[in-house]
C-alpha cells in the first residue's frame, strides 16, 4: 500500500494526513463499477476487503463517500468532490513517474491505447511491431470498443490515448485528425445484375448487412442514406467487420465497409463518395511521458 501526505479541503474542513492511494483508486473503481462486488472482481479482492478499504477511507476523511441508489452504489456530494481530487492526484503521480522515467536511458512503461476493431486489425499490427522492435521495454496495451466508449475511457483516465472515428466529443480533450478512409460497397462474388452506380437509391432496396446500431461507422453510413431520403432496413447488424465480410461472401447481402478493411476483397466506390476521419483523442492535461510521446509519434506516421 502506498501512502501520501495529502490535504483535502471539502466545505471548509481540511483533512490532513496520509491518504492511501490504493484506497483512493478502490473508491474510484467502486463508483465506476457501481458495486463493491464488481470492483472486487476487477481488483481480485473479496467484497468485504473492498468494503474495508472504503470504510477506512471514510474514517480517515470523516465523511460518508458512498450511498446506494436504485441497487447501485453512487457517490455522495463529498464523494463527488473526492473524485475530482483523485483525478488531480492521478495526474500528479503520472507526472512524477514520467519525470523519473526521463532519467532512465531506456524508453519503458505501459501505454494503453483504445481503438475500433477495424483500425486494430488493419492499422495497428505493423505499427505495434515497429514500436516493440525499437523499444523492447515499452508495452502498448490495446483495448477495442466504439468511439463513444473509447472517448469516455480517455476522459476518465482509464486509457491513455484513443485512435477513433471522428467526430468525437468530450470535456477537455485534444482532438487530432490523422487520416481519411473511404468507404466501399462489397457484394457476394456471384451477384447478378449489379447496378451501374452504387447510390443510396440503388442500394436502398437490396439486402444490407450492416454495422451494429449506435457505432460511429453505422451513424456515418445511415447519414449517407438519409441525405438522399433513403431508409434501408438491414437484414442483420453485426459488430465485427470480419463477420460482415463473411456474411457477404456467403451471399446474404451487400455491405458498406471502410476501404482499409477490404484486404483483397473487391470494393466499389459509392456515389456520392463517403469518407470517415480517424484521429487521436487525448486529455489536454495528460502528462506526456516519454513512452506516450513515442506512441504518439508512431501514430502520427499514419497521417495522410
PDB file of C-alpha atoms in Angstrom:
ATOM      1  CA  UNK A   1       0.000   0.000   0.000  1.00  0.00           C
ATOM      2  CA  UNK A   2       1.265   3.452  -0.819  1.00  0.00           C
ATOM      3  CA  UNK A   3       0.709   6.387   1.481  1.00  0.00           C
ATOM      4  CA  UNK A   4       0.932  10.089   0.740  1.00  0.00           C
ATOM      5  CA  UNK A   5       0.594  13.151   2.951  1.00  0.00           C
ATOM      6  CA  UNK A   6      -2.247  14.851   1.115  1.00  0.00           C
ATOM      7  CA  UNK A   7      -4.552  17.565   2.451  1.00  0.00           C
ATOM      8  CA  UNK A   8      -8.066  17.664   1.022  1.00  0.00           C
ATOM      9  CA  UNK A   9     -10.338  20.654   1.531  1.00  0.00           C
ATOM     10  CA  UNK A  10     -14.094  19.998   1.462  1.00  0.00           C
ATOM     11  CA  UNK A  11     -16.749  22.505   2.518  1.00  0.00           C
ATOM     12  CA  UNK A  12     -14.464  24.378   4.854  1.00  0.00           C
ATOM     13  CA  UNK A  13     -12.808  21.396   6.523  1.00  0.00           C
ATOM     14  CA  UNK A  14      -9.222  20.447   5.884  1.00  0.00           C
ATOM     15  CA  UNK A  15      -8.337  16.798   6.395  1.00  0.00           C
ATOM     16  CA  UNK A  16      -4.592  16.390   6.651  1.00  0.00           C
ATOM     17  CA  UNK A  17      -2.940  13.046   6.911  1.00  0.00           C
ATOM     18  CA  UNK A  18      -1.661  10.141   4.934  1.00  0.00           C
ATOM     19  CA  UNK A  19      -4.160   9.029   2.334  1.00  0.00           C
ATOM     20  CA  UNK A  20      -3.693   5.548   0.956  1.00  0.00           C
ATOM     21  CA  UNK A  21      -3.514   5.746  -2.832  1.00  0.00           C
ATOM     22  CA  UNK A  22      -4.806   2.190  -3.194  1.00  0.00           C
ATOM     23  CA  UNK A  23      -7.891   3.113  -1.170  1.00  0.00           C
ATOM     24  CA  UNK A  24      -8.482   6.147  -3.384  1.00  0.00           C
ATOM     25  CA  UNK A  25      -8.256   4.017  -6.528  1.00  0.00           C
ATOM     26  CA  UNK A  26     -10.561   1.401  -4.989  1.00  0.00           C
ATOM     27  CA  UNK A  27     -13.118   4.114  -4.203  1.00  0.00           C
ATOM     28  CA  UNK A  28     -12.983   5.438  -7.786  1.00  0.00           C
ATOM     29  CA  UNK A  29     -13.359   1.900  -9.150  1.00  0.00           C
ATOM     30  CA  UNK A  30     -16.400   1.185  -6.943  1.00  0.00           C
ATOM     31  CA  UNK A  31     -18.034   4.323  -8.362  1.00  0.00           C
ATOM     32  CA  UNK A  32     -17.236   3.287 -11.951  1.00  0.00           C
ATOM     33  CA  UNK A  33     -18.416  -0.302 -11.483  1.00  0.00           C
ATOM     34  CA  UNK A  34     -21.474   0.612  -9.418  1.00  0.00           C
ATOM     35  CA  UNK A  35     -20.943  -2.042  -6.752  1.00  0.00           C
ATOM     36  CA  UNK A  36     -18.415  -3.358  -4.242  1.00  0.00           C
ATOM     37  CA  UNK A  37     -18.537  -6.881  -5.657  1.00  0.00           C
ATOM     38  CA  UNK A  38     -17.894  -5.752  -9.244  1.00  0.00           C
ATOM     39  CA  UNK A  39     -14.935  -3.650  -8.092  1.00  0.00           C
ATOM     40  CA  UNK A  40     -13.647  -6.628  -6.121  1.00  0.00           C
ATOM     41  CA  UNK A  41     -13.714  -8.808  -9.233  1.00  0.00           C
ATOM     42  CA  UNK A  42     -11.581  -6.276 -11.110  1.00  0.00           C
ATOM     43  CA  UNK A  43      -9.124  -5.949  -8.210  1.00  0.00           C
ATOM     44  CA  UNK A  44      -9.051  -9.643  -7.310  1.00  0.00           C
ATOM     45  CA  UNK A  45     -10.369  -8.863  -3.816  1.00  0.00           C
ATOM     46  CA  UNK A  46     -13.360 -10.100  -1.838  1.00  0.00           C
ATOM     47  CA  UNK A  47     -16.313  -7.784  -1.295  1.00  0.00           C
ATOM     48  CA  UNK A  48     -15.519  -7.480   2.469  1.00  0.00           C
ATOM     49  CA  UNK A  49     -11.948  -6.441   1.606  1.00  0.00           C
ATOM     50  CA  UNK A  50     -13.237  -3.724  -0.717  1.00  0.00           C
ATOM     51  CA  UNK A  51     -15.765  -2.583   1.903  1.00  0.00           C
ATOM     52  CA  UNK A  52     -12.988  -2.372   4.495  1.00  0.00           C
ATOM     53  CA  UNK A  53     -10.894  -0.102   2.261  1.00  0.00           C
ATOM     54  CA  UNK A  54     -13.853   2.241   1.721  1.00  0.00           C
ATOM     55  CA  UNK A  55     -14.727   2.255   5.423  1.00  0.00           C
ATOM     56  CA  UNK A  56     -11.120   3.090   6.377  1.00  0.00           C
ATOM     57  CA  UNK A  57     -11.070   5.896   3.808  1.00  0.00           C
ATOM     58  CA  UNK A  58     -14.344   7.325   5.159  1.00  0.00           C
ATOM     59  CA  UNK A  59     -12.968   7.141   8.697  1.00  0.00           C
ATOM     60  CA  UNK A  60      -9.827   8.977   7.623  1.00  0.00           C
ATOM     61  CA  UNK A  61     -11.836  11.734   5.934  1.00  0.00           C
ATOM     62  CA  UNK A  62     -14.696  11.830   8.475  1.00  0.00           C
ATOM     63  CA  UNK A  63     -17.316  11.878   5.705  1.00  0.00           C
ATOM     64  CA  UNK A  64     -19.629   9.420   4.019  1.00  0.00           C
ATOM     65  CA  UNK A  65     -18.454   8.839   0.460  1.00  0.00           C
ATOM     66  CA  UNK A  66     -20.975   6.365  -0.971  1.00  0.00           C
ATOM     67  CA  UNK A  67     -24.696   5.685  -0.873  1.00  0.00           C
ATOM     68  CA  UNK A  68     -26.934   3.088  -2.504  1.00  0.00           C
ATOM     69  CA  UNK A  69     -29.416   4.377  -5.101  1.00  0.00           C
ATOM     70  CA  UNK A  70     -31.632   2.038  -7.147  1.00  0.00           C
ATOM     71  CA  UNK A  71     -29.446  -1.014  -6.424  1.00  0.00           C
ATOM     72  CA  UNK A  72     -26.267   0.799  -7.483  1.00  0.00           C
ATOM     73  CA  UNK A  73     -23.625   2.460  -5.368  1.00  0.00           C
ATOM     74  CA  UNK A  74     -23.368   6.196  -6.049  1.00  0.00           C
ATOM     75  CA  UNK A  75     -21.006   8.851  -4.669  1.00  0.00           C
ATOM     76  CA  UNK A  76     -22.342  11.358  -2.147  1.00  0.00           C
ATOM     77  CA  UNK A  77     -21.586  15.041  -2.642  1.00  0.00           C
ATOM     78  CA  UNK A  78     -18.396  14.517  -0.648  1.00  0.00           C
ATOM     79  CA  UNK A  79     -17.618  11.511  -2.831  1.00  0.00           C
ATOM     80  CA  UNK A  80     -18.078  13.581  -5.989  1.00  0.00           C
ATOM     81  CA  UNK A  81     -15.640  16.151  -4.613  1.00  0.00           C
ATOM     82  CA  UNK A  82     -13.131  13.423  -3.782  1.00  0.00           C
ATOM     83  CA  UNK A  83     -13.335  12.052  -7.333  1.00  0.00           C
ATOM     84  CA  UNK A  84     -12.194  15.444  -8.639  1.00  0.00           C
ATOM     85  CA  UNK A  85      -9.235  15.358  -6.244  1.00  0.00           C
ATOM     86  CA  UNK A  86      -8.391  11.800  -7.295  1.00  0.00           C
ATOM     87  CA  UNK A  87      -8.162  12.936 -10.920  1.00  0.00           C
ATOM     88  CA  UNK A  88      -5.596  15.581  -9.913  1.00  0.00           C
ATOM     89  CA  UNK A  89      -3.747  13.111  -7.672  1.00  0.00           C
ATOM     90  CA  UNK A  90      -3.501  10.610 -10.543  1.00  0.00           C
ATOM     91  CA  UNK A  91      -2.149  13.326 -12.817  1.00  0.00           C
ATOM     92  CA  UNK A  92       0.454  14.286 -10.200  1.00  0.00           C
ATOM     93  CA  UNK A  93       1.524  10.660  -9.738  1.00  0.00           C
ATOM     94  CA  UNK A  94       1.721  10.149 -13.516  1.00  0.00           C
ATOM     95  CA  UNK A  95       3.820  13.303 -13.819  1.00  0.00           C
ATOM     96  CA  UNK A  96       6.179  12.106 -11.071  1.00  0.00           C
ATOM     97  CA  UNK A  97       6.575   8.706 -12.715  1.00  0.00           C
ATOM     98  CA  UNK A  98       7.115  10.360 -16.088  1.00  0.00           C
ATOM     99  CA  UNK A  99       9.754  12.648 -14.614  1.00  0.00           C
ATOM    100  CA  UNK A 100      11.594   9.705 -13.069  1.00  0.00           C
ATOM    101  CA  UNK A 101      11.378   7.761 -16.319  1.00  0.00           C
ATOM    102  CA  UNK A 102      13.011  10.716 -18.033  1.00  0.00           C
ATOM    103  CA  UNK A 103      16.172   9.955 -16.063  1.00  0.00           C
ATOM    104  CA  UNK A 104      16.361   6.474 -17.489  1.00  0.00           C
ATOM    105  CA  UNK A 105      18.094   5.789 -20.781  1.00  0.00           C
ATOM    106  CA  UNK A 106      15.537   3.263 -21.956  1.00  0.00           C
ATOM    107  CA  UNK A 107      12.023   4.067 -23.139  1.00  0.00           C
ATOM    108  CA  UNK A 108       9.946   1.944 -20.775  1.00  0.00           C
ATOM    109  CA  UNK A 109       6.490   1.764 -19.281  1.00  0.00           C
ATOM    110  CA  UNK A 110       2.943   0.959 -20.332  1.00  0.00           C
ATOM    111  CA  UNK A 111       0.691   2.991 -22.623  1.00  0.00           C
ATOM    112  CA  UNK A 112      -2.936   1.923 -23.043  1.00  0.00           C
ATOM    113  CA  UNK A 113      -4.427   2.653 -26.461  1.00  0.00           C
ATOM    114  CA  UNK A 114      -8.128   2.405 -27.256  1.00  0.00           C
ATOM    115  CA  UNK A 115      -9.388   1.969 -30.794  1.00  0.00           C
ATOM    116  CA  UNK A 116     -12.054   0.414 -33.001  1.00  0.00           C
ATOM    117  CA  UNK A 117     -11.859  -3.177 -34.186  1.00  0.00           C
ATOM    118  CA  UNK A 118     -11.183  -2.237 -37.834  1.00  0.00           C
ATOM    119  CA  UNK A 119      -8.243   0.036 -37.013  1.00  0.00           C
ATOM    120  CA  UNK A 120      -6.943  -2.552 -34.548  1.00  0.00           C
ATOM    121  CA  UNK A 121      -6.857  -5.229 -37.244  1.00  0.00           C
ATOM    122  CA  UNK A 122      -5.719  -3.201 -40.249  1.00  0.00           C
ATOM    123  CA  UNK A 123      -3.616  -0.299 -38.887  1.00  0.00           C
ATOM    124  CA  UNK A 124      -2.019  -1.263 -35.591  1.00  0.00           C
ATOM    125  CA  UNK A 125      -0.157  -4.579 -36.072  1.00  0.00           C
ATOM    126  CA  UNK A 126       2.712  -3.143 -38.134  1.00  0.00           C
ATOM    127  CA  UNK A 127       2.881  -0.007 -36.002  1.00  0.00           C
ATOM    128  CA  UNK A 128       2.996  -2.000 -32.749  1.00  0.00           C
ATOM    129  CA  UNK A 129       5.610  -4.394 -34.120  1.00  0.00           C
ATOM    130  CA  UNK A 130       7.891  -1.499 -35.067  1.00  0.00           C
ATOM    131  CA  UNK A 131       7.447   0.086 -31.630  1.00  0.00           C
ATOM    132  CA  UNK A 132       8.327  -3.199 -29.919  1.00  0.00           C
ATOM    133  CA  UNK A 133      11.410  -3.645 -32.069  1.00  0.00           C
ATOM    134  CA  UNK A 134      12.598  -0.092 -31.354  1.00  0.00           C
ATOM    135  CA  UNK A 135      11.688  -0.036 -27.636  1.00  0.00           C
ATOM    136  CA  UNK A 136      11.634  -3.540 -26.131  1.00  0.00           C
ATOM    137  CA  UNK A 137      10.713  -2.236 -22.659  1.00  0.00           C
ATOM    138  CA  UNK A 138       7.708  -0.279 -23.945  1.00  0.00           C
ATOM    139  CA  UNK A 139       4.420  -2.121 -23.515  1.00  0.00           C
ATOM    140  CA  UNK A 140       1.413  -0.903 -25.512  1.00  0.00           C
ATOM    141  CA  UNK A 141      -1.865  -2.356 -24.277  1.00  0.00           C
ATOM    142  CA  UNK A 142      -4.796  -2.206 -26.708  1.00  0.00           C
ATOM    143  CA  UNK A 143      -8.496  -2.078 -25.906  1.00  0.00           C
ATOM    144  CA  UNK A 144     -11.229  -2.079 -28.538  1.00  0.00           C
ATOM    145  CA  UNK A 145     -14.676  -0.520 -28.494  1.00  0.00           C
ATOM    146  CA  UNK A 146     -16.831   2.075 -30.191  1.00  0.00           C
ATOM    147  CA  UNK A 147     -15.887   5.748 -30.364  1.00  0.00           C
ATOM    148  CA  UNK A 148     -18.138   6.853 -27.501  1.00  0.00           C
ATOM    149  CA  UNK A 149     -16.761   4.212 -25.127  1.00  0.00           C
ATOM    150  CA  UNK A 150     -13.140   4.939 -26.019  1.00  0.00           C
ATOM    151  CA  UNK A 151     -13.595   8.714 -25.637  1.00  0.00           C
ATOM    152  CA  UNK A 152     -15.190   8.198 -22.222  1.00  0.00           C
ATOM    153  CA  UNK A 153     -12.308   5.949 -21.200  1.00  0.00           C
ATOM    154  CA  UNK A 154      -9.825   8.694 -22.155  1.00  0.00           C
ATOM    155  CA  UNK A 155     -11.832  11.273 -20.193  1.00  0.00           C
ATOM    156  CA  UNK A 156     -11.829   9.050 -17.109  1.00  0.00           C
ATOM    157  CA  UNK A 157      -8.101   8.251 -17.429  1.00  0.00           C
ATOM    158  CA  UNK A 158      -8.826   4.540 -17.821  1.00  0.00           C
ATOM    159  CA  UNK A 159      -6.809   4.576 -21.043  1.00  0.00           C
ATOM    160  CA  UNK A 160      -4.061   6.963 -22.123  1.00  0.00           C
ATOM    161  CA  UNK A 161      -4.987   7.657 -25.729  1.00  0.00           C
ATOM    162  CA  UNK A 162      -7.524   6.650 -28.371  1.00  0.00           C
ATOM    163  CA  UNK A 163      -7.498   6.267 -32.149  1.00  0.00           C
ATOM    164  CA  UNK A 164     -11.142   6.509 -33.197  1.00  0.00           C
ATOM    165  CA  UNK A 165     -13.562   7.573 -35.888  1.00  0.00           C
ATOM    166  CA  UNK A 166     -14.435  11.263 -35.682  1.00  0.00           C
ATOM    167  CA  UNK A 167     -16.490  13.196 -34.743  1.00  0.00           C
ATOM    168  CA  UNK A 168     -15.564  12.762 -31.089  1.00  0.00           C
ATOM    169  CA  UNK A 169     -16.765  14.991 -28.283  1.00  0.00           C
ATOM    170  CA  UNK A 170     -15.761  15.317 -24.664  1.00  0.00           C
ATOM    171  CA  UNK A 171     -14.638  17.613 -21.904  1.00  0.00           C
ATOM    172  CA  UNK A 172     -11.084  18.972 -22.041  1.00  0.00           C
ATOM    173  CA  UNK A 173      -9.958  16.734 -24.883  1.00  0.00           C
ATOM    174  CA  UNK A 174      -7.322  17.319 -27.536  1.00  0.00           C
ATOM    175  CA  UNK A 175      -8.553  16.009 -30.909  1.00  0.00           C
ATOM    176  CA  UNK A 176      -6.071  15.473 -33.758  1.00  0.00           C
ATOM    177  CA  UNK A 177      -7.306  14.265 -37.191  1.00  0.00           C
ATOM    178  CA  UNK A 178      -4.895  11.766 -38.771  1.00  0.00           C
ATOM    179  CA  UNK A 179      -6.227  10.223 -41.965  1.00  0.00           C
ATOM    180  CA  UNK A 180      -9.209   9.859 -44.260  1.00  0.00           C
ATOM    181  CA  UNK A 181     -10.602   6.417 -45.002  1.00  0.00           C
ATOM    182  CA  UNK A 182     -13.018   5.982 -47.913  1.00  0.00           C
ATOM    183  CA  UNK A 183     -15.960   3.595 -47.730  1.00  0.00           C
ATOM    184  CA  UNK A 184     -16.631   0.987 -50.408  1.00  0.00           C
ATOM    185  CA  UNK A 185     -19.525  -1.341 -51.183  1.00  0.00           C
ATOM    186  CA  UNK A 186     -18.918  -5.102 -51.257  1.00  0.00           C
ATOM    187  CA  UNK A 187     -21.118  -7.793 -52.825  1.00  0.00           C
ATOM    188  CA  UNK A 188     -21.072 -11.595 -52.995  1.00  0.00           C
ATOM    189  CA  UNK A 189     -18.763 -12.747 -55.781  1.00  0.00           C
ATOM    190  CA  UNK A 190     -21.607 -14.269 -57.805  1.00  0.00           C
ATOM    191  CA  UNK A 191     -24.021 -11.324 -57.561  1.00  0.00           C
ATOM    192  CA  UNK A 192     -26.006 -10.901 -60.805  1.00  0.00           C
ATOM    193  CA  UNK A 193     -27.283  -7.663 -62.302  1.00  0.00           C
ATOM    194  CA  UNK A 194     -25.415  -5.176 -60.125  1.00  0.00           C
ATOM    195  CA  UNK A 195     -26.389  -1.518 -60.609  1.00  0.00           C
ATOM    196  CA  UNK A 196     -24.149   0.637 -62.781  1.00  0.00           C
ATOM    197  CA  UNK A 197     -23.568   3.069 -59.908  1.00  0.00           C
ATOM    198  CA  UNK A 198     -23.861   2.494 -56.185  1.00  0.00           C
ATOM    199  CA  UNK A 199     -26.045   5.267 -54.823  1.00  0.00           C
ATOM    200  CA  UNK A 200     -28.379   5.383 -51.806  1.00  0.00           C
ATOM    201  CA  UNK A 201     -31.298   4.826 -54.174  1.00  0.00           C
ATOM    202  CA  UNK A 202     -29.822   1.800 -55.989  1.00  0.00           C
ATOM    203  CA  UNK A 203     -28.635   0.172 -52.753  1.00  0.00           C
ATOM    204  CA  UNK A 204     -31.607   1.021 -50.550  1.00  0.00           C
ATOM    205  CA  UNK A 205     -33.825  -1.857 -51.701  1.00  0.00           C
ATOM    206  CA  UNK A 206     -31.094  -4.545 -51.587  1.00  0.00           C
ATOM    207  CA  UNK A 207     -30.379  -6.811 -48.575  1.00  0.00           C
ATOM    208  CA  UNK A 208     -27.932  -4.899 -46.384  1.00  0.00           C
ATOM    209  CA  UNK A 209     -25.553  -6.473 -43.858  1.00  0.00           C
ATOM    210  CA  UNK A 210     -24.932  -3.501 -41.582  1.00  0.00           C
ATOM    211  CA  UNK A 211     -22.652  -2.486 -38.756  1.00  0.00           C
ATOM    212  CA  UNK A 212     -24.295  -2.615 -35.343  1.00  0.00           C
ATOM    213  CA  UNK A 213     -26.593   0.271 -34.490  1.00  0.00           C
ATOM    214  CA  UNK A 214     -25.035   3.023 -32.390  1.00  0.00           C
ATOM    215  CA  UNK A 215     -21.487   2.689 -33.705  1.00  0.00           C
ATOM    216  CA  UNK A 216     -19.839   5.751 -35.243  1.00  0.00           C
ATOM    217  CA  UNK A 217     -19.377   3.898 -38.535  1.00  0.00           C
ATOM    218  CA  UNK A 218     -23.074   2.998 -38.651  1.00  0.00           C
ATOM    219  CA  UNK A 219     -24.039   6.617 -37.942  1.00  0.00           C
ATOM    220  CA  UNK A 220     -21.928   7.790 -40.897  1.00  0.00           C
ATOM    221  CA  UNK A 221     -23.482   5.233 -43.249  1.00  0.00           C
ATOM    222  CA  UNK A 222     -27.006   5.983 -42.001  1.00  0.00           C
ATOM    223  CA  UNK A 223     -26.311   9.666 -42.653  1.00  0.00           C
ATOM    224  CA  UNK A 224     -25.216   8.875 -46.215  1.00  0.00           C
ATOM    225  CA  UNK A 225     -28.535   7.148 -46.884  1.00  0.00           C
ATOM    226  CA  UNK A 226     -30.653   9.728 -45.049  1.00  0.00           C
ATOM    227  CA  UNK A 227     -29.019  12.544 -47.019  1.00  0.00           C
ATOM    228  CA  UNK A 228     -30.780  11.096 -50.062  1.00  0.00           C
ATOM    229  CA  UNK A 229     -34.020  10.414 -48.212  1.00  0.00           C
ATOM    230  CA  UNK A 230     -33.427   6.641 -48.118  1.00  0.00           C
ATOM    231  CA  UNK A 231     -34.006   4.488 -45.005  1.00  0.00           C
ATOM    232  CA  UNK A 232     -32.872   0.928 -45.745  1.00  0.00           C
ATOM    233  CA  UNK A 233     -33.752  -1.923 -43.382  1.00  0.00           C
ATOM    234  CA  UNK A 234     -30.726  -4.135 -42.580  1.00  0.00           C
ATOM    235  CA  UNK A 235     -31.153  -7.894 -42.825  1.00  0.00           C
ATOM    236  CA  UNK A 236     -28.639  -8.193 -39.981  1.00  0.00           C
ATOM    237  CA  UNK A 237     -26.483  -5.935 -37.782  1.00  0.00           C
ATOM    238  CA  UNK A 238     -23.031  -7.086 -36.702  1.00  0.00           C
ATOM    239  CA  UNK A 239     -20.264  -5.624 -34.564  1.00  0.00           C
ATOM    240  CA  UNK A 240     -17.367  -7.324 -36.361  1.00  0.00           C
ATOM    241  CA  UNK A 241     -16.054  -6.208 -39.744  1.00  0.00           C
ATOM    242  CA  UNK A 242     -14.733  -9.705 -40.399  1.00  0.00           C
ATOM    243  CA  UNK A 243     -18.141 -11.223 -39.604  1.00  0.00           C
ATOM    244  CA  UNK A 244     -19.756  -8.761 -42.015  1.00  0.00           C
ATOM    245  CA  UNK A 245     -17.357  -9.760 -44.792  1.00  0.00           C
ATOM    246  CA  UNK A 246     -18.061 -13.450 -44.180  1.00  0.00           C
ATOM    247  CA  UNK A 247     -21.826 -12.907 -44.334  1.00  0.00           C
ATOM    248  CA  UNK A 248     -21.459 -11.037 -47.619  1.00  0.00           C
ATOM    249  CA  UNK A 249     -19.207 -13.779 -49.009  1.00  0.00           C
ATOM    250  CA  UNK A 250     -21.899 -16.308 -48.045  1.00  0.00           C
ATOM    251  CA  UNK A 251     -24.378 -14.475 -50.288  1.00  0.00           C
ATOM    252  CA  UNK A 252     -26.545 -12.989 -47.535  1.00  0.00           C
ATOM    253  CA  UNK A 253     -26.395  -9.407 -48.762  1.00  0.00           C
ATOM    254  CA  UNK A 254     -24.115  -6.493 -49.516  1.00  0.00           C
ATOM    255  CA  UNK A 255     -22.328  -4.169 -47.107  1.00  0.00           C
ATOM    256  CA  UNK A 256     -20.606  -0.798 -46.938  1.00  0.00           C
ATOM    257  CA  UNK A 257     -17.215  -1.022 -45.219  1.00  0.00           C
ATOM    258  CA  UNK A 258     -14.074   1.099 -44.747  1.00  0.00           C
ATOM    259  CA  UNK A 259     -11.703   0.564 -47.661  1.00  0.00           C
ATOM    260  CA  UNK A 260      -8.831  -0.206 -45.282  1.00  0.00           C
ATOM    261  CA  UNK A 261     -10.725  -3.360 -44.259  1.00  0.00           C
ATOM    262  CA  UNK A 262     -11.016  -4.850 -47.764  1.00  0.00           C
ATOM    263  CA  UNK A 263      -7.782  -6.913 -47.609  1.00  0.00           C
ATOM    264  CA  UNK A 264      -8.118  -8.317 -51.112  1.00  0.00           C
ATOM    265  CA  UNK A 265     -11.905  -8.205 -51.209  1.00  0.00           C
ATOM    266  CA  UNK A 266     -13.239  -6.270 -54.183  1.00  0.00           C
ATOM    267  CA  UNK A 267     -14.772  -2.951 -53.179  1.00  0.00           C
ATOM    268  CA  UNK A 268     -16.594  -0.488 -55.431  1.00  0.00           C
ATOM    269  CA  UNK A 269     -16.844   3.261 -54.925  1.00  0.00           C
ATOM    270  CA  UNK A 270     -20.006   4.881 -53.626  1.00  0.00           C
ATOM    271  CA  UNK A 271     -21.780   7.768 -55.345  1.00  0.00           C
ATOM    272  CA  UNK A 272     -21.590  10.249 -53.721  1.00  0.00           C
ATOM    273  CA  UNK A 273     -18.334   9.271 -52.034  1.00  0.00           C
ATOM    274  CA  UNK A 274     -18.370   8.585 -48.296  1.00  0.00           C
ATOM    275  CA  UNK A 275     -15.312   9.004 -46.075  1.00  0.00           C
ATOM    276  CA  UNK A 276     -14.530   8.893 -42.391  1.00  0.00           C
ATOM    277  CA  UNK A 277     -11.825  10.667 -40.417  1.00  0.00           C
ATOM    278  CA  UNK A 278      -9.672   8.735 -37.972  1.00  0.00           C
ATOM    279  CA  UNK A 279      -7.923  10.732 -35.292  1.00  0.00           C
ATOM    280  CA  UNK A 280      -6.243  10.820 -31.906  1.00  0.00           C
ATOM    281  CA  UNK A 281      -8.092  11.634 -28.688  1.00  0.00           C
ATOM    282  CA  UNK A 282      -6.018  12.714 -25.686  1.00  0.00           C
ATOM    283  CA  UNK A 283      -6.764  14.556 -22.466  1.00  0.00           C
ATOM    284  CA  UNK A 284      -5.462  18.127 -22.628  1.00  0.00           C
ATOM    285  CA  UNK A 285      -3.965  17.759 -19.144  1.00  0.00           C
ATOM    286  CA  UNK A 286      -2.402  14.357 -19.823  1.00  0.00           C
ATOM    287  CA  UNK A 287       1.276  14.252 -18.788  1.00  0.00           C
ATOM    288  CA  UNK A 288       3.280  13.196 -21.832  1.00  0.00           C
ATOM    289  CA  UNK A 289       5.631  10.516 -20.572  1.00  0.00           C
ATOM    290  CA  UNK A 290       8.472   9.501 -22.868  1.00  0.00           C
ATOM    291  CA  UNK A 291       6.624   6.262 -23.579  1.00  0.00           C
ATOM    292  CA  UNK A 292       3.436   8.103 -24.538  1.00  0.00           C
ATOM    293  CA  UNK A 293       5.428  10.518 -26.705  1.00  0.00           C
ATOM    294  CA  UNK A 294       6.852   7.588 -28.686  1.00  0.00           C
ATOM    295  CA  UNK A 295       3.390   6.086 -29.212  1.00  0.00           C
ATOM    296  CA  UNK A 296       2.045   9.473 -30.329  1.00  0.00           C
ATOM    297  CA  UNK A 297       4.921   9.943 -32.763  1.00  0.00           C
ATOM    298  CA  UNK A 298       4.287   6.490 -34.189  1.00  0.00           C
ATOM    299  CA  UNK A 299       0.567   7.197 -34.649  1.00  0.00           C
ATOM    300  CA  UNK A 300       1.405  10.425 -36.465  1.00  0.00           C
ATOM    301  CA  UNK A 301       3.214   8.394 -39.136  1.00  0.00           C
ATOM    302  CA  UNK A 302      -0.283   7.281 -40.220  1.00  0.00           C
ATOM    303  CA  UNK A 303      -1.159  10.862 -41.115  1.00  0.00           C
ATOM    304  CA  UNK A 304      -2.224  11.441 -44.713  1.00  0.00           C
TER     305      UNK A 304
END
